[in-house]
Tab-separated table of C-alpha atoms and ligand atoms in Angstrom:
chain	number	residue	atom	x	y	z
W	1	UNK	CA	0.076	-0.064	0.233
W	2	UNK	CA	1.410	3.718	-0.783
W	3	UNK	CA	2.075	5.914	2.107
W	4	UNK	CA	0.475	8.668	-0.256
W	5	UNK	CA	-3.160	7.569	-0.009
W	6	UNK	CA	-3.830	6.813	3.612
W	7	UNK	CA	-7.507	7.835	5.548
W	8	UNK	CA	-7.041	7.403	9.205
W	9	UNK	CA	-10.105	8.149	12.022
W	10	UNK	CA	-8.900	9.149	15.382
W	11	UNK	CA	-11.004	9.042	18.359
W	12	UNK	CA	-10.543	10.906	21.601
W	13	UNK	CA	-12.371	9.926	24.822
W	14	UNK	CA	-9.995	10.447	27.805
W	15	UNK	CA	-11.841	13.071	29.779
W	16	UNK	CA	-14.704	15.298	28.929
W	17	UNK	CA	-14.805	15.519	25.355
W	18	UNK	CA	-16.086	13.240	22.881
W	19	UNK	CA	-13.827	13.877	19.774
W	20	UNK	CA	-13.058	12.422	16.402
W	21	UNK	CA	-10.895	13.218	13.453
W	22	UNK	CA	-10.185	12.471	10.028
W	23	UNK	CA	-6.659	12.684	8.835
W	24	UNK	CA	-5.597	11.986	5.117
W	25	UNK	CA	-2.138	11.679	5.317
W	26	UNK	CA	-0.907	14.196	7.789
W	27	UNK	CA	-3.324	16.553	7.026
W	28	UNK	CA	-7.015	17.244	8.964
W	29	UNK	CA	-9.921	16.688	6.771
W	30	UNK	CA	-12.217	16.941	9.756
W	31	UNK	CA	-11.820	17.473	13.459
W	32	UNK	CA	-14.971	17.191	15.356
W	33	UNK	CA	-15.965	17.954	19.051
W	34	UNK	CA	-18.631	17.245	21.386
W	35	UNK	CA	-17.817	19.245	24.521
W	36	UNK	CA	-19.760	18.083	27.733
W	37	UNK	CA	-21.628	20.910	29.369
W	38	UNK	CA	-23.080	19.111	32.254
W	39	UNK	CA	-20.081	19.529	34.305
W	40	UNK	CA	-20.035	22.948	34.559
W	41	UNK	CA	-22.858	23.250	37.232
W	42	UNK	CA	-20.776	20.794	39.415
W	43	UNK	CA	-17.460	23.132	38.540
W	44	UNK	CA	-15.087	19.973	37.833
W	45	UNK	CA	-15.574	16.790	35.892
W	46	UNK	CA	-17.842	14.174	37.097
W	47	UNK	CA	-16.527	10.761	35.696
W	48	UNK	CA	-19.924	9.079	35.938
W	49	UNK	CA	-21.510	11.459	33.623
W	50	UNK	CA	-18.495	11.812	31.397
W	51	UNK	CA	-18.650	8.390	30.316
W	52	UNK	CA	-22.539	8.323	29.823
W	53	UNK	CA	-22.094	11.385	27.883
W	54	UNK	CA	-19.233	9.841	25.759
W	55	UNK	CA	-21.918	7.060	25.029
W	56	UNK	CA	-24.497	9.262	23.827
W	57	UNK	CA	-21.876	11.304	21.809
W	58	UNK	CA	-19.767	8.900	20.370
W	59	UNK	CA	-21.551	7.663	16.971
W	60	UNK	CA	-23.090	11.020	15.900
W	61	UNK	CA	-19.469	12.700	16.358
W	62	UNK	CA	-17.608	10.049	14.505
W	63	UNK	CA	-20.718	10.003	11.840
W	64	UNK	CA	-19.800	13.640	11.479
W	65	UNK	CA	-16.424	13.434	11.152
W	66	UNK	CA	-16.739	11.293	8.396
W	67	UNK	CA	-19.506	13.480	7.089
W	68	UNK	CA	-17.299	16.591	7.262
W	69	UNK	CA	-14.421	14.731	5.547
W	70	UNK	CA	-16.543	13.719	2.735
W	71	UNK	CA	-15.356	9.884	3.034
W	72	UNK	CA	-17.524	6.715	3.916
W	73	UNK	CA	-16.162	4.540	6.684
W	74	UNK	CA	-14.939	1.956	3.711
W	75	UNK	CA	-12.479	4.379	2.994
W	76	UNK	CA	-10.479	4.371	6.248
W	77	UNK	CA	-7.324	2.227	6.144
W	78	UNK	CA	-6.906	2.175	10.169
W	79	UNK	CA	-8.611	3.391	13.446
W	80	UNK	CA	-6.583	5.341	16.304
W	81	UNK	CA	-7.635	5.862	19.766
W	82	UNK	CA	-6.802	7.013	23.025
W	83	UNK	CA	-5.891	4.147	25.149
W	84	UNK	CA	-4.811	6.448	28.235
W	85	UNK	CA	-4.251	8.230	30.440
W	86	UNK	CA	-7.752	9.293	31.378
W	87	UNK	CA	-10.603	8.459	33.299
W	88	UNK	CA	-11.475	4.874	32.824
W	89	UNK	CA	-14.901	5.050	32.331
W	90	UNK	CA	-14.479	7.317	29.512
W	91	UNK	CA	-11.223	5.743	28.079
W	92	UNK	CA	-13.440	2.427	27.672
W	93	UNK	CA	-16.239	3.734	25.600
W	94	UNK	CA	-13.494	5.310	22.890
W	95	UNK	CA	-11.325	2.021	23.169
W	96	UNK	CA	-14.715	-0.667	22.415
W	97	UNK	CA	-16.054	1.419	20.053
W	98	UNK	CA	-12.434	2.026	18.094
W	99	UNK	CA	-11.984	-1.938	18.282
W	100	UNK	CA	-15.667	-2.596	17.336
W	101	UNK	CA	-15.590	-0.340	14.409
W	102	UNK	CA	-11.886	-1.717	13.032
W	103	UNK	CA	-12.926	-5.308	13.881
W	104	UNK	CA	-16.344	-4.840	11.396
W	105	UNK	CA	-14.124	-2.994	8.954
W	106	UNK	CA	-11.199	-5.249	9.146
W	107	UNK	CA	-8.634	-2.971	9.612
W	108	UNK	CA	-5.917	-2.207	11.948
W	109	UNK	CA	-6.239	-0.754	15.354
W	110	UNK	CA	-3.861	1.862	16.115
W	111	UNK	CA	-3.393	2.586	20.277
W	112	UNK	CA	-2.509	6.038	21.331
W	113	UNK	CA	-1.070	7.728	24.306
W	114	UNK	CA	-2.995	11.218	24.557
W	115	UNK	CA	-0.248	12.637	26.188
W	116	UNK	CA	1.642	12.113	22.994
W	117	UNK	CA	-0.836	13.435	21.215
W	118	UNK	CA	-0.556	16.637	22.652
W	119	UNK	CA	2.871	16.745	22.083
W	120	UNK	CA	2.959	15.297	18.293
W	121	UNK	CA	0.327	17.742	17.326
W	122	UNK	CA	3.048	19.804	16.110
W	123	UNK	CA	3.002	17.534	13.121
W	124	UNK	CA	-0.308	18.059	11.412
W	125	UNK	CA	0.405	19.515	8.416
W	126	UNK	CA	-1.138	23.115	8.427
W	127	UNK	CA	0.251	25.707	5.944
W	128	UNK	CA	2.112	27.879	7.508
W	129	UNK	CA	2.881	25.642	10.717
W	130	UNK	CA	6.923	25.503	11.312
W	131	UNK	CA	7.077	21.870	12.858
W	132	UNK	CA	9.580	21.769	15.614
W	133	UNK	CA	12.862	19.998	15.000
W	134	UNK	CA	14.279	17.317	17.011
W	135	UNK	CA	15.469	17.451	19.701
W	136	UNK	CA	12.521	20.107	21.034
W	137	UNK	CA	11.295	20.263	24.803
W	138	UNK	CA	7.092	19.815	24.855
W	139	UNK	CA	5.173	21.620	27.744
W	140	UNK	CA	1.878	20.166	28.117
W	141	UNK	CA	-0.234	22.210	30.116
W	142	UNK	CA	-4.071	21.575	30.896
W	143	UNK	CA	-6.734	21.039	33.277
W	144	UNK	CA	-5.508	17.281	33.438
W	145	UNK	CA	-1.532	17.710	33.050
W	146	UNK	CA	1.392	19.406	33.556
W	147	UNK	CA	4.761	18.256	32.214
W	148	UNK	CA	7.518	18.790	30.225
W	149	UNK	CA	8.849	16.069	27.941
W	150	UNK	CA	12.403	15.848	26.251
W	151	UNK	CA	11.382	14.889	22.758
W	152	UNK	CA	14.266	13.001	20.872
W	153	UNK	CA	11.952	12.036	17.757
W	154	UNK	CA	8.243	10.974	17.457
W	155	UNK	CA	8.459	7.964	19.796
W	156	UNK	CA	11.697	8.680	21.649
W	157	UNK	CA	10.547	11.021	24.329
W	158	UNK	CA	11.024	11.184	28.202
W	159	UNK	CA	9.406	13.160	30.958
W	160	UNK	CA	12.039	15.412	32.802
W	161	UNK	CA	9.487	17.332	34.897
W	162	UNK	CA	6.024	17.205	35.903
W	163	UNK	CA	3.193	17.956	38.167
W	164	UNK	CA	3.532	16.144	41.785
W	165	UNK	CA	-0.236	16.792	42.566
W	166	UNK	CA	-2.655	19.476	40.765
W	167	UNK	CA	-2.354	20.449	37.176
W	168	UNK	CA	-1.754	23.834	35.915
W	169	UNK	CA	-5.355	24.316	34.493
W	170	UNK	CA	-6.573	23.022	37.859
W	171	UNK	CA	-4.685	25.998	39.368
W	172	UNK	CA	-6.623	28.552	37.264
W	173	UNK	CA	-9.824	26.537	37.650
W	174	UNK	CA	-9.884	26.217	41.601
W	175	UNK	CA	-8.442	29.794	42.396
W	176	UNK	CA	-11.306	30.894	39.905
W	177	UNK	CA	-13.528	29.073	42.209
W	178	UNK	CA	-12.652	30.819	45.269
W	179	UNK	CA	-13.167	33.714	43.508
W	180	UNK	CA	-16.755	32.804	42.667
W	181	UNK	CA	-15.899	32.773	38.841
W	182	UNK	CA	-17.597	30.030	36.686
W	183	UNK	CA	-16.191	27.067	35.513
W	184	UNK	CA	-13.457	26.194	33.710
W	185	UNK	CA	-12.223	29.712	35.337
W	186	UNK	CA	-9.120	29.822	33.108
W	187	UNK	CA	-10.508	32.090	30.346
W	188	UNK	CA	-11.963	34.829	32.593
W	189	UNK	CA	-9.041	34.793	34.533
W	190	UNK	CA	-6.860	35.666	31.242
W	191	UNK	CA	-9.152	38.276	30.205
W	192	UNK	CA	-9.205	40.080	33.743
W	193	UNK	CA	-5.839	39.640	34.038
W	194	UNK	CA	-4.913	41.903	31.165
W	195	UNK	CA	-6.832	44.535	33.099
W	196	UNK	CA	-5.167	44.447	36.559
W	197	UNK	CA	-1.953	45.285	38.283
W	198	UNK	CA	0.128	41.881	38.107
W	199	UNK	CA	2.175	42.924	41.261
W	200	UNK	CA	-0.762	44.137	43.024
W	201	UNK	CA	-0.670	40.754	45.154
W	202	UNK	CA	2.196	38.476	46.055
W	203	UNK	CA	1.934	35.069	46.100
W	204	UNK	CA	5.116	32.826	46.903
W	205	UNK	CA	5.856	30.336	44.259
W	206	UNK	CA	6.042	26.513	45.773
W	207	UNK	CA	9.525	25.413	46.190
W	208	UNK	CA	9.527	21.959	44.065
W	209	UNK	CA	13.095	20.506	43.383
W	210	UNK	CA	14.427	20.262	39.760
W	211	UNK	CA	11.585	20.101	37.069
W	212	UNK	CA	8.674	19.313	38.934
W	213	UNK	CA	5.672	21.110	39.730
W	214	UNK	CA	3.601	21.862	42.680
W	215	UNK	CA	0.387	23.685	42.352
W	216	UNK	CA	-1.559	22.537	45.358
W	217	UNK	CA	-0.053	24.865	48.123
W	218	UNK	CA	-0.698	27.605	45.648
W	219	UNK	CA	-4.262	27.028	45.516
W	220	UNK	CA	-4.272	26.954	49.260
W	221	UNK	CA	-2.528	30.270	49.270
W	222	UNK	CA	-4.842	31.561	47.695
W	223	UNK	CA	-7.911	30.524	49.640
W	224	UNK	CA	-5.877	31.787	52.919
W	225	UNK	CA	-5.120	35.126	51.141
W	226	UNK	CA	-9.016	35.486	50.433
W	227	UNK	CA	-10.305	34.559	53.250
W	228	UNK	CA	-8.285	37.049	55.426
W	229	UNK	CA	-8.947	39.787	52.987
W	230	UNK	CA	-12.557	39.126	53.115
W	231	UNK	CA	-12.980	39.330	56.927
W	232	UNK	CA	-11.400	42.660	56.832
W	233	UNK	CA	-13.307	44.009	53.851
W	234	UNK	CA	-16.254	41.945	52.961
W	235	UNK	CA	-16.413	43.519	48.934
W	236	UNK	CA	-12.721	42.793	48.685
W	237	UNK	CA	-13.207	40.227	45.972
W	238	UNK	CA	-15.712	42.734	43.389
W	239	UNK	CA	-13.274	45.641	44.315
W	240	UNK	CA	-9.837	43.621	43.495
W	241	UNK	CA	-11.175	41.010	40.876
W	242	UNK	CA	-8.727	42.381	38.264
W	243	UNK	CA	-5.676	42.788	40.246
W	244	UNK	CA	-6.376	39.599	41.947
W	245	UNK	CA	-6.330	37.728	38.889
W	246	UNK	CA	-3.505	39.347	37.187
W	247	UNK	CA	-1.577	38.747	40.528
W	248	UNK	CA	-2.606	34.828	40.376
W	249	UNK	CA	-1.792	34.820	36.357
W	250	UNK	CA	1.517	36.339	36.854
W	251	UNK	CA	2.685	33.935	39.763
W	252	UNK	CA	1.536	30.789	37.504
W	253	UNK	CA	3.369	31.990	34.459
W	254	UNK	CA	6.528	32.604	36.947
W	255	UNK	CA	6.284	29.118	38.264
W	256	UNK	CA	6.103	27.910	34.300
W	257	UNK	CA	8.627	30.072	33.020
W	258	UNK	CA	11.501	29.274	35.925
W	259	UNK	CA	10.941	25.556	35.400
W	260	UNK	CA	11.472	25.951	31.523
W	261	UNK	CA	14.412	28.214	31.757
W	262	UNK	CA	16.107	25.309	33.740
W	263	UNK	CA	14.688	22.729	31.772
W	264	UNK	CA	16.683	24.492	28.518
W	265	UNK	CA	19.673	25.259	30.815
W	266	UNK	CA	19.651	21.200	32.060
W	267	UNK	CA	19.135	20.324	28.412
W	268	UNK	CA	20.959	22.729	26.484
W	269	UNK	CA	17.492	22.540	23.931
W	270	UNK	CA	15.944	25.799	23.230
W	271	UNK	CA	13.066	24.861	21.192
W	272	UNK	CA	10.087	24.880	22.840
W	273	UNK	CA	6.441	23.488	21.952
W	274	UNK	CA	3.871	24.027	24.114
W	275	UNK	CA	0.161	22.197	24.406
W	276	UNK	CA	-2.793	21.477	26.359
W	277	UNK	CA	-5.834	24.171	27.241
W	278	UNK	CA	-3.557	26.586	29.123
W	279	UNK	CA	-1.596	27.233	26.378
W	280	UNK	CA	-4.281	29.402	25.140
W	281	UNK	CA	-3.532	31.738	28.343
W	282	UNK	CA	-2.456	35.269	26.512
W	283	UNK	CA	0.005	36.032	29.550
W	284	UNK	CA	1.892	32.594	28.931
W	285	UNK	CA	2.023	33.086	24.877
W	286	UNK	CA	3.683	36.571	25.715
W	287	UNK	CA	6.001	35.022	28.074
W	288	UNK	CA	7.141	32.711	25.528
W	289	UNK	CA	7.470	35.266	22.939
W	290	UNK	CA	9.493	37.634	25.308
W	291	UNK	CA	12.088	34.277	25.639
W	292	UNK	CA	12.312	34.370	22.219
W	293	UNK	CA	14.065	37.760	22.477
W	294	UNK	CA	15.608	37.351	26.180
W	295	UNK	CA	16.849	33.645	25.625
W	296	UNK	CA	17.109	32.993	22.439
W	297	UNK	CA	14.274	30.319	22.404
W	298	UNK	CA	12.268	29.281	19.653
W	299	UNK	CA	8.475	28.744	20.125
W	300	UNK	CA	5.736	26.452	18.808
W	301	UNK	CA	2.375	26.863	19.713
W	302	UNK	CA	-0.300	25.362	17.632
W	303	UNK	CA	-3.747	26.243	16.306
W	304	UNK	CA	-5.896	26.366	19.546
W	305	UNK	CA	-8.416	23.635	18.073
W	306	UNK	CA	-5.067	21.177	17.943
W	307	UNK	CA	-4.185	22.171	21.279
W	308	UNK	CA	-7.018	21.575	23.767
W	309	UNK	CA	-8.585	17.790	24.127
W	310	UNK	CA	-8.914	16.874	20.452
W	311	UNK	CA	-8.965	13.869	17.906
W	312	UNK	CA	-6.735	15.528	15.433
W	313	UNK	CA	-3.931	14.987	17.514
W	314	UNK	CA	-5.041	11.173	17.753
W	315	UNK	CA	-4.968	10.934	14.330
W	316	UNK	CA	-1.582	12.312	13.420
W	317	UNK	CA	-0.277	9.804	16.259
W	318	UNK	CA	-2.112	7.293	14.302
W	319	UNK	CA	-1.105	8.181	11.065
W	320	UNK	CA	2.877	8.299	11.861
W	321	UNK	CA	2.364	4.777	13.723
W	322	UNK	CA	0.374	3.518	10.681
W	323	UNK	CA	3.610	4.715	8.583
W	324	UNK	CA	5.723	2.471	11.304
W	325	UNK	CA	3.414	-0.760	10.910
W	326	UNK	CA	2.441	-0.203	14.725
W	327	UNK	CA	-0.224	-1.418	15.169
W	328	UNK	CA	-2.870	-2.745	18.560
W	329	UNK	CA	-3.936	-6.218	18.972
W	330	UNK	CA	-7.623	-6.621	19.311
W	331	UNK	CA	-7.380	-7.413	23.334
W	332	UNK	CA	-5.557	-3.957	23.761
W	333	UNK	CA	-7.202	-2.642	26.972
W	334	UNK	CA	-7.827	1.010	28.274
W	335	UNK	CA	-5.144	2.366	30.578
W	336	UNK	CA	-5.768	5.015	32.997
W	337	UNK	CA	-2.557	5.783	34.196
W	338	UNK	CA	-0.615	5.135	30.429
W	339	UNK	CA	3.085	6.793	31.124
W	340	UNK	CA	4.837	8.375	27.837
Q	401	LIG	O1	-6.443	21.260	27.102
Q	401	LIG	P1	-7.963	21.136	27.762
Q	401	LIG	O2	-9.063	21.672	27.191
Q	401	LIG	O3	-8.733	19.674	28.648
Q	401	LIG	C1	-8.069	19.227	29.322
Q	401	LIG	O4	-8.073	19.748	31.021
Q	401	LIG	O5	-6.842	18.436	28.947
Q	401	LIG	O6	-7.556	22.151	29.034
Q	401	LIG	C2	-8.860	23.076	29.632
Q	401	LIG	C3	-7.932	23.920	30.889
Q	401	LIG	C4	-9.087	24.340	32.131
Q	401	LIG	O7	-8.362	24.335	33.124
Q	401	LIG	C5	-8.797	26.005	31.514
Q	401	LIG	O8	-9.244	26.383	32.695
Q	401	LIG	C6	-7.686	25.847	30.862
Q	401	LIG	O9	-7.440	24.681	30.174
Q	401	LIG	N1	-7.396	27.032	30.025
Q	401	LIG	C7	-7.274	28.153	29.992
Q	401	LIG	C8	-7.292	29.402	29.044
Q	401	LIG	N2	-8.206	28.552	28.324
Q	401	LIG	C9	-8.335	27.628	28.791
Q	401	LIG	N3	-6.306	28.659	31.256
Q	401	LIG	C10	-5.970	29.830	31.302
Q	401	LIG	N4	-6.228	30.915	30.269
Q	401	LIG	C11	-6.899	30.591	29.378
Q	401	LIG	N5	-7.204	31.470	28.170
Q	402	LIG	ZN1	-5.448	16.482	27.558
């Protein structure tokens, strides 16, 4: 079979987004996502509700992905799915569906590590997008993950730093909850931060050795600070919301940039690619761009739709594995704690 004419379906269901994408060689033809609104009222993802919603959404989402790509399922060459890491009940829906479809169509099945997906999303063919050269550092920052990975080749990656507790997105979302903002709070903190003074309030950065991160202490510091201030002035939050948001964001960016600086120093690698929902943050983007001037970094930020949880990133990994002939057996199982 020629490697020039390959259609692959990617399926992502690791958390609260049910997603399907068709990739034709390295190009994305469709990228469909059903985000689950149900979790907003709970202020976080409820695993039981997530798997039920995946079960409802999976067939329509795959159907739409095929339709938008203007192909039929019989034209597919393989099916790639997220094996892990993620919520078990959510992963099982995508895994079982992918297996059945691949079995029915008698085509190969490809298992994909979600974290590798976030990183290899940078290799999707996009006009005008420059792909990072090997080796590079990938920082994946989202509601579920915070990692710095040294990437020597597509499937030769080493995690050199990661959070020991909360993810950075949780630091945004939990701080937002303390301030009475909706879920997820990251985007609103970002907007308000642009209008506030980042040095209005000072939060100490957690001390964690090496390249690892910790955000649970930060969240507690925000909580105690707010409780103390509100006791003295019940209107403290309303009167200072933009400044509080700016100060929280400033501290979080400082934590991320300190570790990136250390990682570039330790590895001698100055190419930095970021991914995950938090990479939408305008302050983080600016700090990375500033790093290009200040530290000689080259930074890579993919299109937003390829950086939050999506199936295009699963499809590109599927395509790369397809070219290697790296297929999964039909008895493959989802793995909630799958490592890179
Ligand atoms: O990648 P994603 O859509 O899902 C996973 O968590 O895997 O990331 C969602 C996270 C949430 O924590 C949300 O608050 C955060 O990304 N986020 C942001 C921004 N946009 C989304 N955080 C800060 N600034 C933003 N502009
Ligand atoms: Zn993710």
